[in-house]
Coordinates of C-alpha atoms in Angstrom, one line a residue:
Chain A
M1 CA 32.6 -11.7 -16.1
K2 CA 34.9 -14.3 -17.5
I3 CA 35.7 -17.5 -15.6
E4 CA 38.7 -19.5 -16.6
L5 CA 37.9 -23.1 -15.7
N6 CA 41.5 -24.2 -15.5
K7 CA 42.3 -21.6 -12.9
A8 CA 42.2 -22.2 -9.1
Y9 CA 39.1 -20.8 -7.4
A10 CA 37.0 -21.3 -10.6
K11 CA 34.5 -23.3 -8.6
E12 CA 34.0 -20.4 -6.1
Q13 CA 33.8 -18.0 -9.0
M14 CA 31.0 -20.1 -10.6
K15 CA 29.2 -20.3 -7.3
A16 CA 29.5 -16.5 -6.9
Q17 CA 28.2 -16.0 -10.5
L18 CA 25.2 -18.1 -9.8
A19 CA 24.5 -16.2 -6.6
L20 CA 24.8 -12.8 -8.3
M21 CA 22.4 -14.0 -11.0
Q22 CA 19.7 -13.6 -8.2
V23 CA 20.5 -9.8 -8.1
I24 CA 18.1 -8.1 -10.5
D25 CA 18.5 -4.5 -11.9
P26 CA 15.2 -3.1 -10.8
E27 CA 14.7 -0.9 -13.8
L28 CA 15.7 -3.3 -16.5
G29 CA 14.4 -6.5 -14.8
V30 CA 17.6 -8.4 -15.8
N31 CA 20.2 -9.9 -13.5
I32 CA 23.5 -8.0 -13.1
I33 CA 25.6 -10.8 -14.5
D34 CA 23.7 -10.8 -17.8
L35 CA 23.8 -7.0 -17.9
G36 CA 27.6 -7.3 -17.7
L37 CA 27.8 -5.1 -14.6
V38 CA 30.0 -7.5 -12.7
Y39 CA 33.6 -7.4 -13.9
N40 CA 35.3 -9.9 -11.6
V41 CA 34.9 -11.8 -8.3
D42 CA 38.3 -12.2 -6.7
C43 CA 38.2 -15.4 -4.6
S44 CA 42.0 -15.7 -4.2
R45 CA 41.9 -14.7 -0.5
S46 CA 40.1 -17.4 1.5
T47 CA 38.4 -15.0 4.0
I48 CA 37.6 -12.0 1.8
F49 CA 35.9 -12.1 -1.6
V50 CA 36.1 -9.0 -3.7
V51 CA 33.4 -8.2 -6.2
T52 CA 34.5 -5.6 -8.8
M53 CA 31.5 -4.2 -10.6
T54 CA 30.0 -1.1 -12.1
F55 CA 26.6 0.5 -12.8
S56 CA 25.0 1.4 -16.1
T57 CA 25.1 5.1 -15.2
P58 CA 27.0 7.0 -12.5
H59 CA 24.8 8.1 -9.6
C60 CA 22.3 5.4 -10.5
P61 CA 19.5 6.0 -8.1
L62 CA 19.2 2.3 -7.5
G63 CA 23.0 1.8 -7.1
D64 CA 22.7 1.5 -3.3
A65 CA 19.9 -1.1 -3.6
I66 CA 22.0 -3.1 -6.2
Q67 CA 25.0 -3.0 -4.0
R68 CA 23.0 -4.3 -1.0
G69 CA 21.7 -7.0 -3.3
V70 CA 25.2 -8.1 -4.2
H71 CA 26.2 -8.1 -0.5
H72 CA 23.2 -10.2 0.5
A73 CA 23.5 -12.7 -2.3
M74 CA 27.3 -13.2 -1.7
S75 CA 26.8 -13.5 2.0
H76 CA 24.3 -16.2 1.5
A77 CA 26.5 -18.1 -0.9
F78 CA 29.7 -17.7 1.2
P79 CA 28.5 -17.2 4.8
D80 CA 32.1 -17.6 6.2
C81 CA 33.6 -14.9 4.1
L82 CA 33.7 -11.1 4.2
I83 CA 32.4 -9.5 1.1
Q84 CA 34.0 -6.4 -0.3
I85 CA 32.4 -4.6 -3.2
D86 CA 34.5 -2.3 -5.4
I87 CA 32.6 0.0 -7.7
V88 CA 34.7 1.1 -10.7
W89 CA 34.0 3.3 -13.7
E90 CA 36.8 2.0 -15.8
P91 CA 36.2 0.3 -18.1
E92 CA 33.0 2.2 -18.7
W93 CA 29.9 0.0 -19.0
N94 CA 28.5 -0.2 -22.5
F95 CA 25.8 -2.3 -24.3
D96 CA 28.4 -4.7 -25.7
M97 CA 28.9 -6.0 -22.2
I98 CA 25.4 -7.4 -22.1
T99 CA 25.3 -11.2 -22.6
E100 CA 23.2 -12.9 -25.2
A101 CA 20.7 -14.0 -22.6
G102 CA 20.6 -10.4 -21.3
K103 CA 20.0 -9.1 -24.8
E104 CA 17.2 -11.5 -25.3
A105 CA 15.6 -10.5 -22.0
L106 CA 15.8 -6.9 -23.0
G107 CA 14.3 -7.5 -26.4
I108 CA 17.5 -6.6 -28.2
H109 CA 17.8 -8.1 -31.6
Chain B
M1 CA 35.2 2.5 -1.0
A2 CA 32.0 1.9 -2.9
D3 CA 30.2 4.4 -0.7
L4 CA 32.3 7.2 -2.2
F5 CA 30.7 6.7 -5.6
I6 CA 27.2 5.5 -5.0
H7 CA 24.3 7.8 -4.8
R8 CA 22.0 7.3 -1.9
A9 CA 18.5 7.1 -3.1
P10 CA 16.5 10.3 -2.2
K11 CA 14.6 10.2 1.1
T12 CA 11.1 9.0 0.6
S13 CA 9.7 11.7 2.9
A14 CA 11.3 14.4 0.7
V15 CA 9.8 13.2 -2.6
L16 CA 6.6 11.2 -1.9
P17 CA 4.6 14.2 -0.6
F18 CA 4.9 15.9 -4.0
Y19 CA 3.5 12.9 -5.8
V20 CA 0.6 12.4 -3.3
T21 CA -0.3 16.1 -3.3
A22 CA -0.1 16.3 -7.1
A23 CA -2.5 13.3 -7.5
L24 CA -5.0 15.0 -5.1
F25 CA -4.7 18.2 -7.1
F26 CA -5.3 16.2 -10.3
F27 CA -8.5 14.9 -8.8
G28 CA -9.4 18.3 -7.5
W29 CA -9.0 20.2 -10.7
S30 CA -10.9 17.5 -12.7
I31 CA -13.8 18.1 -10.3
L32 CA -13.5 21.9 -10.8
L33 CA -13.5 21.3 -14.5
F34 CA -16.6 19.2 -14.2
L35 CA -18.3 21.9 -12.2
S36 CA -17.5 24.7 -14.6
A37 CA -17.4 22.8 -17.9
S38 CA -19.9 25.1 -19.5
E39 CA -17.7 28.1 -18.9
L40 CA -15.2 26.8 -21.4
T41 CA -17.4 28.2 -24.1
G42 CA -16.7 31.7 -22.8
H43 CA -13.5 33.9 -22.5
H44 CA -10.6 32.3 -20.8
F45 CA -10.1 35.3 -18.4
N46 CA -12.7 33.9 -16.1
P47 CA -12.3 33.2 -12.4
H48 CA -13.1 29.5 -12.6
I49 CA -10.9 28.9 -15.6
L50 CA -8.1 30.8 -14.0
A51 CA -8.5 28.6 -10.9
I52 CA -8.4 25.5 -13.0
V53 CA -5.4 26.6 -15.0
H54 CA -3.5 27.4 -11.8
A55 CA -4.5 24.1 -10.2
V56 CA -3.2 22.3 -13.3
V57 CA 0.0 24.3 -13.6
L58 CA 1.0 24.7 -9.9
G59 CA -0.7 22.0 -7.9
W60 CA -0.4 19.3 -10.6
G61 CA 2.4 20.0 -13.1
T62 CA 4.8 21.9 -11.0
M63 CA 4.2 19.9 -7.9
I64 CA 5.0 16.6 -9.6
I65 CA 7.9 18.1 -11.5
F66 CA 9.4 19.4 -8.2
G67 CA 9.1 15.9 -6.7
A68 CA 10.5 14.2 -9.8
A69 CA 13.3 16.8 -10.1
Y70 CA 14.5 16.2 -6.5
Q71 CA 14.6 12.5 -7.4
L72 CA 16.3 12.9 -10.7
I73 CA 18.6 15.9 -10.3
P74 CA 21.2 13.8 -8.4
V75 CA 21.2 11.4 -11.4
L76 CA 21.6 14.3 -13.9
C77 CA 24.3 16.1 -11.8
E78 CA 26.0 13.0 -10.5
Q79 CA 25.8 14.6 -7.1
D80 CA 23.5 14.2 -4.0
L81 CA 20.9 16.8 -3.6
F82 CA 22.1 19.8 -1.5
S83 CA 19.2 19.7 1.0
Y84 CA 16.2 17.4 1.3
R85 CA 15.0 19.6 4.2
L86 CA 14.9 22.6 1.8
A87 CA 13.1 20.4 -0.7
F88 CA 10.4 19.7 1.9
V89 CA 10.2 23.4 2.7
S90 CA 9.6 24.1 -1.0
F91 CA 6.8 21.5 -0.9
L92 CA 5.1 23.3 2.0
F93 CA 5.3 26.7 0.4
L94 CA 4.1 25.4 -3.0
T95 CA 1.2 23.4 -1.6
A96 CA 0.0 26.4 0.6
G97 CA 0.5 28.9 -2.2
S98 CA -1.2 26.7 -4.9
L99 CA -4.2 26.1 -2.6
I100 CA -4.6 29.8 -1.8
I101 CA -4.2 30.9 -5.4
V102 CA -6.8 28.4 -6.6
W103 CA -9.2 29.2 -3.9
C104 CA -8.8 33.0 -4.5
F105 CA -9.3 32.7 -8.2
W106 CA -12.3 30.4 -7.8
N107 CA -14.0 33.0 -5.7
F108 CA -12.3 35.9 -7.5
W109 CA -10.8 37.4 -4.4
T110 CA -8.1 39.6 -5.7
G111 CA -6.8 41.2 -2.5
N112 CA -4.0 40.4 -0.1
L113 CA -4.8 36.7 0.2
L114 CA -4.1 36.2 -3.5
I115 CA -0.9 38.2 -3.1
T116 CA 0.1 36.0 -0.2
G117 CA -0.5 32.9 -2.2
G118 CA 1.6 34.3 -5.1
S119 CA 4.4 35.2 -2.6
L120 CA 4.4 31.6 -1.2
V121 CA 4.8 30.2 -4.7
V122 CA 7.7 32.6 -5.4
I123 CA 9.4 31.5 -2.2
A124 CA 8.9 27.8 -3.2
G125 CA 10.5 28.6 -6.5
C126 CA 13.5 30.3 -4.8
C127 CA 14.0 27.3 -2.5
Y128 CA 13.9 25.0 -5.5
L129 CA 16.3 27.3 -7.5
Y130 CA 18.8 27.6 -4.6
N131 CA 18.7 23.8 -4.0
V132 CA 19.3 23.0 -7.7
C133 CA 22.0 25.6 -8.1
V134 CA 24.0 24.5 -5.0
T135 CA 23.7 20.9 -6.1
I136 CA 25.0 21.7 -9.5
I137 CA 27.8 23.9 -8.3
R138 CA 29.0 21.1 -5.9
S139 CA 28.9 18.6 -8.8
A140 CA 32.3 17.7 -10.1
N141 CA 31.0 17.1 -13.6
S142 CA 29.5 19.6 -15.8
T143 CA 26.8 17.9 -17.9
R144 CA 24.7 19.5 -20.6
Y145 CA 21.5 18.6 -18.8
Q146 CA 22.4 20.9 -15.9
Y147 CA 22.1 24.0 -18.0
F148 CA 18.5 23.1 -18.9
I149 CA 17.7 22.5 -15.3
I150 CA 19.1 25.8 -14.1
S151 CA 17.6 27.7 -17.0
S152 CA 14.1 26.2 -16.4
A153 CA 14.3 26.9 -12.6
I154 CA 15.2 30.6 -13.3
W155 CA 12.2 30.8 -15.7
F156 CA 10.0 29.3 -13.0
V157 CA 11.0 32.0 -10.5
L158 CA 10.5 34.7 -13.2
T159 CA 7.1 33.3 -14.1
A160 CA 6.0 33.1 -10.5
T161 CA 7.3 36.6 -9.8
A162 CA 5.5 37.9 -12.9
G163 CA 2.3 36.2 -11.7
L164 CA 2.7 37.8 -8.2
L165 CA 3.1 41.2 -9.8
L166 CA 0.0 40.6 -11.9
A167 CA -1.8 39.6 -8.7
I168 CA -0.7 42.9 -7.0
N169 CA -1.7 44.8 -10.1
L170 CA -5.3 43.5 -9.9
T171 CA -5.6 45.3 -6.5
Y172 CA -3.0 48.1 -6.7
N173 CA -2.8 49.0 -10.4
F174 CA 0.8 49.9 -11.1
I175 CA 1.8 48.1 -14.3
P176 CA 1.7 50.6 -17.2
R177 CA 0.7 47.9 -19.7
N178 CA -2.4 46.1 -20.7
H179 CA -3.1 43.4 -18.1
M180 CA -4.1 40.8 -20.7
D181 CA -0.9 41.3 -22.7
M182 CA 1.1 40.8 -19.5
L183 CA -0.9 37.7 -18.8
K184 CA 0.3 36.2 -22.1
L185 CA 3.9 36.9 -21.3
H186 CA 3.4 35.3 -17.8
A187 CA 1.8 32.2 -19.4
H188 CA 4.5 31.8 -22.0
A189 CA 7.4 32.3 -19.6
G190 CA 5.9 29.3 -17.8
I191 CA 5.0 27.1 -20.7
L192 CA 8.2 27.7 -22.8
G193 CA 10.7 28.6 -20.1
W194 CA 9.7 26.4 -17.1
F195 CA 7.9 23.4 -18.5
M196 CA 9.5 23.1 -22.0
Q197 CA 13.1 23.6 -20.8
L198 CA 12.8 21.2 -17.9
I199 CA 11.2 18.5 -20.0
C200 CA 14.0 19.0 -22.6
G201 CA 16.7 18.7 -20.0
V202 CA 15.3 15.7 -18.2
G203 CA 14.1 14.0 -21.4
A204 CA 17.5 14.3 -23.0
K205 CA 19.0 12.3 -20.2
L206 CA 16.1 9.8 -19.4
I207 CA 14.8 8.9 -22.8
P208 CA 18.2 7.6 -24.1
M209 CA 18.7 5.9 -20.7
F210 CA 15.4 4.1 -20.8
V211 CA 15.6 3.0 -24.4
L212 CA 19.4 2.4 -24.3
G213 CA 20.0 4.7 -27.2
K214 CA 23.3 6.5 -28.1
V215 CA 23.6 10.0 -29.4
K216 CA 27.0 11.2 -30.5
N217 CA 26.2 14.9 -31.2
D218 CA 25.8 16.5 -27.8
R219 CA 26.2 20.0 -29.2
L220 CA 22.7 19.7 -30.4
L221 CA 21.5 20.2 -26.9
H222 CA 23.6 23.3 -26.4
F223 CA 22.3 24.9 -29.5
S224 CA 18.8 23.8 -28.5
L225 CA 19.0 25.6 -25.2
A226 CA 20.6 28.7 -26.7
F227 CA 17.9 29.0 -29.4
Q228 CA 15.1 28.4 -26.9
N229 CA 16.4 31.1 -24.5
L230 CA 17.2 33.6 -27.2
G231 CA 13.8 33.3 -28.7
L232 CA 12.0 33.5 -25.4
V233 CA 13.9 36.5 -24.1
L234 CA 13.4 38.4 -27.3
F235 CA 9.7 37.4 -27.2
M236 CA 9.4 38.8 -23.7
V237 CA 11.2 42.0 -24.4
H238 CA 9.2 42.6 -27.6
G239 CA 5.9 41.7 -25.9
Y240 CA 6.5 44.0 -23.0
F241 CA 7.8 47.1 -24.8
R242 CA 5.6 46.8 -27.9
Q243 CA 2.9 44.1 -28.0
I244 CA 2.4 40.5 -28.9
D245 CA 1.9 41.0 -32.6
A246 CA 3.0 39.5 -35.9
G247 CA 6.6 40.5 -35.1
T248 CA 6.8 38.1 -32.3
W249 CA 6.4 35.1 -34.6
G250 CA 10.1 35.5 -35.5
Y251 CA 11.0 34.9 -31.9
V252 CA 8.6 32.0 -31.7
L253 CA 10.5 30.6 -34.7
L254 CA 13.8 30.8 -32.8
V255 CA 12.2 28.8 -29.9
L256 CA 10.8 26.3 -32.4
I257 CA 14.3 25.8 -33.9
G258 CA 15.6 25.1 -30.5
I259 CA 12.9 22.6 -29.8
G260 CA 13.4 21.1 -33.2
L261 CA 17.1 20.5 -32.4
W262 CA 16.1 18.7 -29.2
F263 CA 13.8 16.5 -31.3
V264 CA 16.7 15.7 -33.6
Y265 CA 18.7 14.6 -30.5
I266 CA 15.9 12.5 -29.2
G267 CA 15.2 11.0 -32.6
Q268 CA 18.8 9.9 -32.8
A269 CA 18.5 8.2 -29.5
I270 CA 15.3 6.4 -30.5
R271 CA 16.7 5.3 -33.9
T272 CA 19.9 3.9 -32.4
R273 CA 18.2 2.3 -29.4
I274 CA 19.1 -1.3 -28.7
R275 CA 16.1 -1.8 -26.5
K276 CA 13.5 -2.4 -29.2
K277 CA 10.5 -3.1 -27.0
I278 CA 9.3 0.2 -25.6
D279 CA 6.7 -0.1 -22.8
L280 CA 3.4 1.7 -22.8
L281 CA 4.4 4.3 -20.3
M282 CA 7.4 5.3 -22.4
K283 CA 5.3 5.3 -25.5
Q284 CA 2.8 7.6 -23.9
A285 CA 5.5 10.0 -22.7
I286 CA 7.0 10.1 -26.2
Y287 CA 3.7 10.6 -28.0
S288 CA 2.8 13.4 -25.5
L289 CA 5.8 15.3 -26.9
Y290 CA 4.0 15.7 -30.2
I291 CA 1.0 17.4 -28.6
P292 CA 2.6 20.8 -28.7
V293 CA 2.4 20.6 -32.5
F294 CA -1.4 20.7 -32.2
A295 CA -1.1 23.5 -29.6
L296 CA 0.9 25.4 -32.1
I297 CA -1.7 25.0 -34.8
S298 CA -4.4 26.2 -32.5
L299 CA -2.1 29.1 -31.5
G300 CA -1.9 30.0 -35.2
L301 CA -5.7 29.9 -35.4
T302 CA -6.0 32.4 -32.5
Y303 CA -4.4 35.0 -34.9
L304 CA -6.4 34.1 -37.9
L305 CA -9.8 33.7 -36.2
S306 CA -11.1 36.0 -33.5
D307 CA -13.1 33.4 -31.7
T308 CA -11.8 32.8 -28.1
K309 CA -12.4 29.1 -28.3
W310 CA -9.0 28.7 -30.1
V311 CA -7.2 30.1 -27.1
T312 CA -9.1 27.6 -24.9
L313 CA -8.1 24.8 -27.3
Y314 CA -4.5 26.0 -27.2
G315 CA -4.5 25.9 -23.4
T316 CA -6.2 22.5 -23.4
F317 CA -3.5 21.0 -25.6
V318 CA -0.7 22.6 -23.5
F319 CA -2.0 21.9 -20.0
L320 CA -4.3 18.9 -20.3
G321 CA -2.6 17.3 -23.3
W322 CA 1.1 17.9 -23.2
I323 CA 1.8 18.4 -19.5
T324 CA -0.8 16.0 -18.2
G325 CA 0.1 13.3 -20.8
L326 CA 3.7 13.5 -19.8
V327 CA 3.0 13.5 -16.1
I328 CA 0.6 10.6 -16.0
G329 CA 3.0 8.5 -18.1
K330 CA 6.2 9.4 -16.2
T331 CA 4.7 9.1 -12.7
F332 CA 4.9 5.3 -12.9
K333 CA 8.4 5.5 -14.3
T334 CA 9.6 7.3 -11.2
L335 CA 7.3 6.9 -8.2
P336 CA 7.5 3.0 -7.9
F337 CA 11.3 3.3 -7.7
I338 CA 11.1 5.5 -4.7
V339 CA 8.7 3.2 -2.9
W340 CA 10.6 0.1 -4.0
N341 CA 13.8 1.5 -2.6
N342 CA 12.1 2.2 0.7
R343 CA 10.4 -1.2 1.0
Y344 CA 12.8 -3.7 -0.7
K345 CA 16.3 -2.2 -0.7
D346 CA 17.3 -4.1 2.5
V347 CA 16.1 -7.5 1.3
H348 CA 17.3 -7.2 -2.3
G349 CA 19.2 -10.4 -3.2
D350 CA 18.0 -12.0 0.0
A351 CA 14.5 -13.0 -1.0
R352 CA 12.1 -13.2 -3.9
I353 CA 10.8 -9.6 -4.2
P354 CA 8.7 -7.8 -6.8
L355 CA 10.2 -5.3 -9.2
P356 CA 9.2 -1.6 -9.2
K357 CA 6.9 -2.3 -12.2
N358 CA 5.0 -4.8 -10.1
L359 CA 4.0 -2.2 -7.5
Y360 CA 1.3 -0.7 -9.7
K361 CA -1.6 -2.3 -11.6
E362 CA -0.4 -2.6 -15.2
H363 CA -3.9 -3.1 -16.6
L364 CA -5.0 0.2 -15.1
I365 CA -2.1 1.9 -16.9
R366 CA -3.5 0.7 -20.2
L367 CA -7.0 1.8 -19.2
Q368 CA -5.6 5.2 -18.0
T369 CA -4.0 5.7 -21.5
Y370 CA -7.2 5.0 -23.3
F371 CA -9.1 7.3 -21.0
F372 CA -6.5 10.0 -21.4
V373 CA -6.7 9.9 -25.2
F374 CA -10.5 9.7 -25.1
A375 CA -10.9 12.5 -22.6
L376 CA -8.5 14.8 -24.5
L377 CA -10.0 14.2 -27.9
L378 CA -13.6 14.6 -26.6
L379 CA -12.8 17.8 -24.8
C380 CA -11.0 19.3 -27.8
I381 CA -14.0 18.4 -30.0
A382 CA -16.4 19.8 -27.5
I383 CA -14.5 23.1 -27.4
V384 CA -14.4 23.4 -31.2
V385 CA -18.1 22.5 -31.7
N386 CA -19.0 24.6 -28.6
R387 CA -21.5 22.2 -27.1
E388 CA -22.1 22.4 -23.4
G389 CA -23.5 18.9 -23.1
L390 CA -20.4 17.4 -24.7
L391 CA -18.1 19.6 -22.6
Q392 CA -19.9 18.2 -19.5
F393 CA -19.5 14.6 -20.7
A394 CA -15.8 15.2 -21.6
S395 CA -15.1 16.7 -18.2
A396 CA -16.8 13.7 -16.5
I397 CA -14.3 11.5 -18.4
W398 CA -11.5 13.6 -16.9
V399 CA -12.8 12.9 -13.4
I400 CA -12.8 9.2 -14.1
L401 CA -9.2 9.4 -15.5
A402 CA -8.1 11.3 -12.4
A403 CA -9.8 8.8 -10.1
L404 CA -8.0 5.9 -11.9
Y405 CA -4.7 7.7 -11.6
C406 CA -5.2 8.5 -7.9
Y407 CA -6.1 4.8 -7.2
N408 CA -3.0 3.6 -9.0
V409 CA -0.8 6.1 -7.2
G410 CA -2.3 5.0 -3.9
T411 CA -1.6 1.4 -4.8
V412 CA 2.1 2.2 -5.1
V413 CA 2.3 4.6 -2.2
F414 CA 0.5 2.3 0.2
H415 CA 2.2 -0.9 -1.0
Q416 CA 3.3 -3.1 1.9
S417 CA 6.2 -5.5 1.7
K418 CA 5.4 -9.0 2.8
V419 CA 9.0 -9.9 3.0
K420 CA 10.7 -9.6 6.4
P421 CA 14.3 -8.2 6.3

């Protein structure tokens, strides 16, 4: 998830990113931001925030739990907004999307 | 929108009973092994040994594989399971059938009760096969793992049916072949068709997923399945119409080529993995995959040496080494996720919660691994040197291992969340 600091809503996006760092992938034990599962958080509409994300595998058995985690974390951070979560499979998630911190947590050298 | 794509985790009530019952069977058969350890020095066609083998194969191995399969098939097929109710029905039939079969063999009751037990297991197998097939047919994607799953389920039904026919044959003799030869075919349909193919299918998906490995050549899996099935079918046909003789080794070789191709696939995933740290459970599961090599060596010895202890050693490597090693390792890679989903899904992201790996006692996993290696080694040595005292001691270690496993499974199953939603 890339945040361009010179854009409007960058502050909200950063707050959303911090909130989503509390959502952990239960199998890998790493947060979904560092795993690169969150592609974007659209904060352009003041009342609805849209999280666009993916999973490491289609039909991930913990997908439902992760989705709920995202909803809870975002609702806490933005209690006055509706949270919409869009699950997408394009682009397909791959290892290159993991951040350096995520790689370190996974023991990837 | 998201709901269209996301898999709902399997219902706890549809999967958990398999794990709990399997753990109880593990403890049960370890006790039976302890009670009849001295009988391992004799011929394997013995009521108590038959009871133990069926407790291991049905109550333990198949029970937990059914449970894990109902949990994992949606992942493999990218489609929700057709029916959790049917899954639970298969649990009831498998549990009742396994208990009856074990009890009948232990007391060597070869009449209608044994036939009833066999019939229940066949019905359980049919429920499982139907559930798997409909799930796969409904799946939009055709993945290579699905063929392994269907093929192994068909072999399970065939194995159970052959076992039922053999049970009938013990009372109403009608099979125009040597019962012991037919028993070998029944056993190998189960070992190579049911267990091996299911492990290959599930392992090909899960091992790369857990270690984050990439394999480019998927065709290896197609060839692997083709060789395994070709070799096994020819082995069965040859074994039924002629005998299990030196000629069957050619077909065994075909199966081995198939398994070898699968190992090449898994090897690629492990070599290219980006997750370098592999946890103990994963290591144990991977090392268990090598135990069939020792089983094969002891199988070869059964042809070279007439002593029946090599057959017992072969069975020990297959059932107590390979299958048990995989199951005790993989239990804690699957069961905690089911329980975690049930307890923490609704508070995920809301509060500080444990991870699935925190639901079991990790130090007991390490202890369990040591006990497993020690118990297996000791039992194999005791079988080879043919010492009753050592067999008794080794079987006592198996009881301790089973108790440790049951305690850890209980810790997960009865885990209570302290977080309020």
